[in-house]
mmCIF file of C-alpha atoms in Angstrom:
data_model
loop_
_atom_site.group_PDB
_atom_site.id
_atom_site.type_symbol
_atom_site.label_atom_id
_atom_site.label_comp_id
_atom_site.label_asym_id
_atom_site.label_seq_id
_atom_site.Cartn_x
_atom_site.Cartn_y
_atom_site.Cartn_z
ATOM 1 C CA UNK A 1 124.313 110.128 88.172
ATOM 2 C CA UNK A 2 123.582 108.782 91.310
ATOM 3 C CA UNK A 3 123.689 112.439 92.586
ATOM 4 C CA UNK A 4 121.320 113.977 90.154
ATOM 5 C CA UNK A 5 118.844 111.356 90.474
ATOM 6 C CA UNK A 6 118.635 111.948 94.450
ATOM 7 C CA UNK A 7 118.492 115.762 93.539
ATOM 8 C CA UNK A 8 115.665 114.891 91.106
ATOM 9 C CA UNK A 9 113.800 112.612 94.110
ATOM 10 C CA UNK A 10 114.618 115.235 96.768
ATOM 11 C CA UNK A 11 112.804 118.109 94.476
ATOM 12 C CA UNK A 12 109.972 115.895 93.904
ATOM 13 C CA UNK A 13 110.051 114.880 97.460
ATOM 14 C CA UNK A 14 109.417 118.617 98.476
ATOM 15 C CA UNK A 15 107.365 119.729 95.720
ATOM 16 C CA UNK A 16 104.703 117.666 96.437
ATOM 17 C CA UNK A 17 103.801 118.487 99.786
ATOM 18 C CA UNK A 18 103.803 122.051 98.676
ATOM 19 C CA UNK A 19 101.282 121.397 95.702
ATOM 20 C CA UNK A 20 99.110 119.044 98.036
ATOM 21 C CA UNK A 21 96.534 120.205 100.476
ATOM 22 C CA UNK A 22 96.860 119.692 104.290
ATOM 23 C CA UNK A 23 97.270 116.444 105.280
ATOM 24 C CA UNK A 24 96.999 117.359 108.461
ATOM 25 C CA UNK A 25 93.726 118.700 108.347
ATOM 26 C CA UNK A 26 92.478 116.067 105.911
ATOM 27 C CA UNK A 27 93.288 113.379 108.669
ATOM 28 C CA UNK A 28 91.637 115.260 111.603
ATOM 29 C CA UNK A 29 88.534 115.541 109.210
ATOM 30 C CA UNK A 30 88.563 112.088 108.362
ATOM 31 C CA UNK A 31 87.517 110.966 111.196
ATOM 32 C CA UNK A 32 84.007 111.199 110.143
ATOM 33 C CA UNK A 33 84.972 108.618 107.307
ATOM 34 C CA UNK A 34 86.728 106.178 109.287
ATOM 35 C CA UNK A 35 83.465 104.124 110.712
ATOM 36 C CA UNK A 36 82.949 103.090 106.694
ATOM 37 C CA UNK A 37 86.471 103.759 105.214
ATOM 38 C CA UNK A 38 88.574 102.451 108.360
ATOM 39 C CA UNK A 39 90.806 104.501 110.318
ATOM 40 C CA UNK A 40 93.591 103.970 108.119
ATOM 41 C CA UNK A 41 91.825 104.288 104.635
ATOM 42 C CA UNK A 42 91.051 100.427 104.610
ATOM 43 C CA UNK A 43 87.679 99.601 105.482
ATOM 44 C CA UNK A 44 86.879 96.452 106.895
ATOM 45 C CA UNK A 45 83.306 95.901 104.547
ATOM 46 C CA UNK A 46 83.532 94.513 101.149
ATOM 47 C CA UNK A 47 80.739 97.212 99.695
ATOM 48 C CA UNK A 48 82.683 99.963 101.789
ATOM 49 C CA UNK A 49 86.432 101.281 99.072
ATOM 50 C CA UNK A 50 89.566 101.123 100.409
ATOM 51 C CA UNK A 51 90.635 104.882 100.223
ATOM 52 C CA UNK A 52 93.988 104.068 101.450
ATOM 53 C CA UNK A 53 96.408 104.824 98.643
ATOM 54 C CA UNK A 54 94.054 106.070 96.190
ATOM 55 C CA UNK A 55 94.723 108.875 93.425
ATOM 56 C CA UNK A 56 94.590 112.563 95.032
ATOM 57 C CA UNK A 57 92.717 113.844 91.834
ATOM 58 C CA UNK A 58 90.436 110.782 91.284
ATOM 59 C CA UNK A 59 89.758 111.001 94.872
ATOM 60 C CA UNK A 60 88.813 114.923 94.563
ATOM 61 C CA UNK A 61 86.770 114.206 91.935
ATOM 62 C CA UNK A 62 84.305 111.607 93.327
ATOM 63 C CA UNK A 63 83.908 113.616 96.514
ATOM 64 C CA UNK A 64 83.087 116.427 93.932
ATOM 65 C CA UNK A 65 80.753 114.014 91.995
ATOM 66 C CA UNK A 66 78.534 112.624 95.330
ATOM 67 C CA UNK A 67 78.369 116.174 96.530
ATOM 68 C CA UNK A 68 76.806 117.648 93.159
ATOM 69 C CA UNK A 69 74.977 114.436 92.607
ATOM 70 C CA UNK A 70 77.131 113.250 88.928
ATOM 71 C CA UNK A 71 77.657 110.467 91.157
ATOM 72 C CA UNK A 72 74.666 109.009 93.145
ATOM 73 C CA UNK A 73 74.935 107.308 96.444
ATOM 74 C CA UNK A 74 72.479 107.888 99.175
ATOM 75 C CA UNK A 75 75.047 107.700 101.751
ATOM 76 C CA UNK A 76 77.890 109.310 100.231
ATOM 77 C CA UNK A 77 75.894 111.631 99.042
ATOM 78 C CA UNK A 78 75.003 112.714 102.347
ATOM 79 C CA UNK A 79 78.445 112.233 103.591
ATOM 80 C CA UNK A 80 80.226 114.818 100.968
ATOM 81 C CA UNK A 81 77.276 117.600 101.057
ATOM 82 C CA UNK A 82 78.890 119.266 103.903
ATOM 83 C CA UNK A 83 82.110 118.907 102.470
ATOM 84 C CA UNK A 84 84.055 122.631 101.479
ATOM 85 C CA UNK A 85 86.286 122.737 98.791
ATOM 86 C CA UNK A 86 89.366 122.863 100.938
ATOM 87 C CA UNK A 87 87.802 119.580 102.995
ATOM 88 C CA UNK A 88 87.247 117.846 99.701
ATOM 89 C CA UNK A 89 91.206 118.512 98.718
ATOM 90 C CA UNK A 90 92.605 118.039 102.220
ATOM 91 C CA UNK A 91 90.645 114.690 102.767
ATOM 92 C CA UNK A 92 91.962 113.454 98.772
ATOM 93 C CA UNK A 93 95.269 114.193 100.056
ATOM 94 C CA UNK A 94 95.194 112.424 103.228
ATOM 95 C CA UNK A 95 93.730 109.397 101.809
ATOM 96 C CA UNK A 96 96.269 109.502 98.661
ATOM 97 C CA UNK A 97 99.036 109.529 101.475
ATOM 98 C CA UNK A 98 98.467 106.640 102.752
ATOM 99 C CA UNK A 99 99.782 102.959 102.328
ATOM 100 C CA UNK B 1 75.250 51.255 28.366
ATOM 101 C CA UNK B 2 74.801 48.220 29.917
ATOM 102 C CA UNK B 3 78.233 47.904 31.113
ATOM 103 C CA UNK B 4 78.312 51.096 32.754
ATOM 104 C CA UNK B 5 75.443 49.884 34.766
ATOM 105 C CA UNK B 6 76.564 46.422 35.906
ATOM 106 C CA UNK B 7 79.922 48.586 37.109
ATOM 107 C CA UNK B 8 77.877 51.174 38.590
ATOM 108 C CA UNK B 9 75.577 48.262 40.441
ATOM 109 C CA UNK B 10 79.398 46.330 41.631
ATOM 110 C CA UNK B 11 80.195 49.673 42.685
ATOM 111 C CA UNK B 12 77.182 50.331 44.737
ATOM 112 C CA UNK B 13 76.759 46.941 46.485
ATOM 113 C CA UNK B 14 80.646 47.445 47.745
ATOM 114 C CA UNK B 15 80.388 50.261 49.119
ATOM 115 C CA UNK B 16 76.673 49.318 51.312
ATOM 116 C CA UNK B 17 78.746 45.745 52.785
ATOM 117 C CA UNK B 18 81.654 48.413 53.714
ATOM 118 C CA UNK B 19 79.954 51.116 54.980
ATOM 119 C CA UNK B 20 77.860 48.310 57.316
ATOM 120 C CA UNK B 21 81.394 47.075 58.313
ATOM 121 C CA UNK B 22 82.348 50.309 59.535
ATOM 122 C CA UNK B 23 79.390 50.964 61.055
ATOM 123 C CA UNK B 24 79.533 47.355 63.183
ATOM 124 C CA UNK B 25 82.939 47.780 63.584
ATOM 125 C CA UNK B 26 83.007 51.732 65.400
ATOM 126 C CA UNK B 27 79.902 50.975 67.111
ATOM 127 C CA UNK B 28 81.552 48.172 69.100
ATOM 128 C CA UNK B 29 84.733 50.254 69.614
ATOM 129 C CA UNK B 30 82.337 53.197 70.656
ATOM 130 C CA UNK B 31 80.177 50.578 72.941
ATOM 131 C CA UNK B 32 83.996 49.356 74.527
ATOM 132 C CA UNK B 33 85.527 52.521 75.206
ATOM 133 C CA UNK B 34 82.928 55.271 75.621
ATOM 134 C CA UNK B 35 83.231 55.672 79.244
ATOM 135 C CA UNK B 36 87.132 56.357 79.041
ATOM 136 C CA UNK B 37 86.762 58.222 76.059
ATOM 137 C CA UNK B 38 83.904 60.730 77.776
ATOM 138 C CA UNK B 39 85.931 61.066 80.445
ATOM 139 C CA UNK B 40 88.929 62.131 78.725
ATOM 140 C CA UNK B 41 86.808 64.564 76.841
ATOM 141 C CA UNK B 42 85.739 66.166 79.835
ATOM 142 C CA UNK B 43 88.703 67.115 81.639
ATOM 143 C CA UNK B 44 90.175 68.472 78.417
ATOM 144 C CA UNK B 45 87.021 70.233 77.821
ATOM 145 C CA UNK B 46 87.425 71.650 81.314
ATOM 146 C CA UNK B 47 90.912 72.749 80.764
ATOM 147 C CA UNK B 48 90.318 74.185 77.511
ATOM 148 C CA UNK B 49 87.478 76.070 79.069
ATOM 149 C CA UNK B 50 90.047 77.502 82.052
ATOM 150 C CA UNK B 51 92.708 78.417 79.212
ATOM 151 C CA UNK B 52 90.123 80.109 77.380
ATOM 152 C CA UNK B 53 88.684 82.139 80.559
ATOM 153 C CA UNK B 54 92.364 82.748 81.158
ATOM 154 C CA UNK B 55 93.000 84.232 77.959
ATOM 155 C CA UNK B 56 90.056 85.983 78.034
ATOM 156 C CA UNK B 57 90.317 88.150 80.911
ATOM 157 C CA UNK B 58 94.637 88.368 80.067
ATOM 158 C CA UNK B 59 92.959 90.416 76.891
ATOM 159 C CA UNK B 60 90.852 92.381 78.681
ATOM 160 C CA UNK B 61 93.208 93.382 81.312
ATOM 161 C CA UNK B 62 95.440 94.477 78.614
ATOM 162 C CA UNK B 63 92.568 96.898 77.409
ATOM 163 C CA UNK B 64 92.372 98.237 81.116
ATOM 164 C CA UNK B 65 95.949 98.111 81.364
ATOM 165 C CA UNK B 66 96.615 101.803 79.610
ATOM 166 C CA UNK B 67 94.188 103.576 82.432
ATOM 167 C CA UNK B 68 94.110 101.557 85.624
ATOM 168 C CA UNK B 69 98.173 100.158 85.114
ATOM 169 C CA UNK B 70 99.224 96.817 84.091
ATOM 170 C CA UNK B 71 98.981 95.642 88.090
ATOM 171 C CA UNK B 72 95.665 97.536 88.784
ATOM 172 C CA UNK B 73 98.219 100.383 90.156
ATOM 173 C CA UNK B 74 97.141 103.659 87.721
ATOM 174 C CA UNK B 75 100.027 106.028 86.743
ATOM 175 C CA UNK B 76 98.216 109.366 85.697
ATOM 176 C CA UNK B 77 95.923 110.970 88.605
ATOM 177 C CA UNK B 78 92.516 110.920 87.395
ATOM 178 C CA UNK B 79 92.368 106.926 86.732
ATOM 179 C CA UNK B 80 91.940 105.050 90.076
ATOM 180 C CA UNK B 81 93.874 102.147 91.263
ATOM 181 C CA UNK B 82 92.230 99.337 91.255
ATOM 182 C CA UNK B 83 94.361 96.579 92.679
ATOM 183 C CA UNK B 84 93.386 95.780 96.111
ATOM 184 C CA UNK B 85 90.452 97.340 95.946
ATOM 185 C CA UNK B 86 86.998 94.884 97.602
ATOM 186 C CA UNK B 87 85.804 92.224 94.899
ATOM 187 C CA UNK B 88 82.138 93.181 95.767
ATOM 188 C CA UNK B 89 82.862 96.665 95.758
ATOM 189 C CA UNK B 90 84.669 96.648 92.004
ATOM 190 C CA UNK B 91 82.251 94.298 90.961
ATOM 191 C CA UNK B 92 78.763 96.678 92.448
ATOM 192 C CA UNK B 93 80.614 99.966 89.978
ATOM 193 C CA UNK B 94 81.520 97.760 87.227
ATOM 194 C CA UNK B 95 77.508 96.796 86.918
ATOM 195 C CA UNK B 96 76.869 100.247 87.460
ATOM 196 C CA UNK B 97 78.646 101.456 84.644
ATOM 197 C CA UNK B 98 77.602 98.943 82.918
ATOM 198 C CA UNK B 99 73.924 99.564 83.685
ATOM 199 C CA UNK B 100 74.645 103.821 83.795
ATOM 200 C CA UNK B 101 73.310 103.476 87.395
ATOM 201 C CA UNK B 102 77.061 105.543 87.739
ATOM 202 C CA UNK B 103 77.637 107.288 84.544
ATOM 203 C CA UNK B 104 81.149 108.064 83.014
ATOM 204 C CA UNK B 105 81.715 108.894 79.844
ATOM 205 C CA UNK B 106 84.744 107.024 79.582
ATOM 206 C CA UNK B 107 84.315 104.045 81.739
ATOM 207 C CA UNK B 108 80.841 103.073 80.710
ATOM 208 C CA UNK B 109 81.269 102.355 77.341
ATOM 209 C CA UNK B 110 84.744 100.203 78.465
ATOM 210 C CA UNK B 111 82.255 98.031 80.187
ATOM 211 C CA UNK B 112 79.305 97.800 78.239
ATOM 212 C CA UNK B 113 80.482 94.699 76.096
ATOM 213 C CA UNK B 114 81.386 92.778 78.689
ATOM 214 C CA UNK B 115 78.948 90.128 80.485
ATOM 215 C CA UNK B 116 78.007 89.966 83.987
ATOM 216 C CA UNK B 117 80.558 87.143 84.287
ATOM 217 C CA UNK B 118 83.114 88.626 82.536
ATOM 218 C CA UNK B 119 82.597 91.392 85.240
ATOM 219 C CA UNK B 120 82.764 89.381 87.992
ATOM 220 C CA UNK B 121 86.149 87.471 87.034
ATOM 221 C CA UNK B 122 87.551 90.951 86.777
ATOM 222 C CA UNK B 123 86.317 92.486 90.174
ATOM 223 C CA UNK B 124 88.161 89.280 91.190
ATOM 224 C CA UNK B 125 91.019 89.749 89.125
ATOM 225 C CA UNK B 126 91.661 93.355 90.821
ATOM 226 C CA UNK B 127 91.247 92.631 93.950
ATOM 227 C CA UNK B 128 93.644 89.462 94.192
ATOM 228 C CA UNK B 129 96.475 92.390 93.166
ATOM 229 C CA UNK B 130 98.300 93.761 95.806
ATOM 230 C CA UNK B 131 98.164 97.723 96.428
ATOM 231 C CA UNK B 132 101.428 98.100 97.161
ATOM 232 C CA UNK B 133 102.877 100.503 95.280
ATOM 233 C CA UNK B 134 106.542 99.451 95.014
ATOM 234 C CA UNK B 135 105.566 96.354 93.353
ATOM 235 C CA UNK B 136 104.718 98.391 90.010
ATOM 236 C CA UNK B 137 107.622 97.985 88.730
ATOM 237 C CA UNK B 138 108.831 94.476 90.073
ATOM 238 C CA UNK B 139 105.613 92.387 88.355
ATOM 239 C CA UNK B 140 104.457 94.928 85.863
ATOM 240 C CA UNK B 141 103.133 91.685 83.933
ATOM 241 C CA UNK B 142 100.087 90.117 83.719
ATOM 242 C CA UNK B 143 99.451 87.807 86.948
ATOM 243 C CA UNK B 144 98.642 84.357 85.415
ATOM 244 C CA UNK B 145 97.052 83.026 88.603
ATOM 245 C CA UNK B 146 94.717 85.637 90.462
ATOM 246 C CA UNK B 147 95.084 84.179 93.585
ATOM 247 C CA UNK B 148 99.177 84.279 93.358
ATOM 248 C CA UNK B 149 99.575 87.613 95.042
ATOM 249 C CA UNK B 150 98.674 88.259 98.334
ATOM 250 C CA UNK B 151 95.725 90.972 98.753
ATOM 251 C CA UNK B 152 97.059 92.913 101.922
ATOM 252 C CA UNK B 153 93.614 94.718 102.079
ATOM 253 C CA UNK B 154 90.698 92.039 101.563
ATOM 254 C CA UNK B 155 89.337 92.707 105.456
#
């Protein structure tokens, strides 16, 4: 039992990474976030989200949201235009990944 | 005939000189004990008022509970957590849904019933919860007092 469930953690373990964008590259992006958002996804202003932690997907989708305008912030707005789609998934992931 | 009226006359006149009694008598006891008593009416008013606040926003965390997770911690990707998160930051998108200054077609209408206060003790609420996400399954139930858990992010 004890066997099967570390099987079952170990596949989820390395299935993840392997669905999820690049960290990596999400991280060296962020650093464009990190005066608002904090350099470890916990910004030090009450008006400013944590990020740290936060859904992948729901993430993804607000980035998507201030960049189309569904979602209207002047500065985030302005933040996310020159976001690609790979940026977009790379910084959800990185953010998600964090504590 | 004219019994009926001398009985109904008796009947009368007894019940003026009684209700005058009581009158003397619970104005006096009113005049004696009215400071106590208003006090004692006050703090239970106060504490009925908390209870009811409490209960209040235990219900409407239950209502949240299915998207954003019992703790504020959301199990299914598209629902953000929520625990943690700045008071004045939950509490600026919860009047914005409210208001459709951020428009959602789920979230707005979860919102729209509630008053500005209600809001606010919520924003609170969430961001009193901790964000870390072993404790999910270790207090998975509603946190009686807010300000219980620690909030590792609040600046």
């Amino acid at each position: 039992m004890k066997k099967l469930a570390l099987a079952l953690a170990a596949t989820v373990v390395m299935t993840a990474p392997a669905m999820a964008a690049d960290v990596e590259a999400g991280k060296a992006k962020s650093v464009m976030c990190a005066a608002c958002h904090g350099a470890n996804g916990v910004s030090a202003i009450p008006m400013y989200p944590n990020l740290a932690g936060q859904k992948e997907a729901y993430i993804a989708k607000q980035l998507k949201d201030f960049k189309s305008g569904t979602r209207k912030d002047p500065v985030m707005g302005s933040m996310a235009m020159p976001l690609t789609d790979a940026d977009v998934a790379n910084l959800a992931a990185y953010y998600a990944s964090l504590k | 005939m004219f019994k009926y009226l001398i009985i109904l006359f008796l009947f009368l006149f007894s019940a003026t000189i009684s209700a005058e009694n009581s009158l003397v008598q619970s104005s006096e006891s009113v005049a004696i004990d009215s400071s106590i008593a208003l006090a004692e009416d006050e703090i239970n008013f106060d504490q009925a008022a908390e209870l009811a606040k409490q209960q209040r926003l235990k219900t409407q965390v239950e209502f949240c509970a299915p998207c954003h997770g019992k703790n504020g911690l959301s199990s299914l990707p598209i629902y953000p957590n929520l625990a943690g998160q700045h008071q004045q930051y939950l509490l600026k998108q919860l009047l914005a849904y409210k208001y459709r200054r951020r428009k959602d077609a789920v979230m707005s209408p979860m919102v729209s019933r509630l008053n500005e206060d209600e809001l606010v003790e919520l924003a609170h609420y969430y961001a009193s919860l901790s964000s870390d996400i072993s404790q999910v399954e270790i207090n998975g139930e509603f946190n009686e007092s807010s300000e219980a858990s620690e909030n590792t992010n609040e600046n």
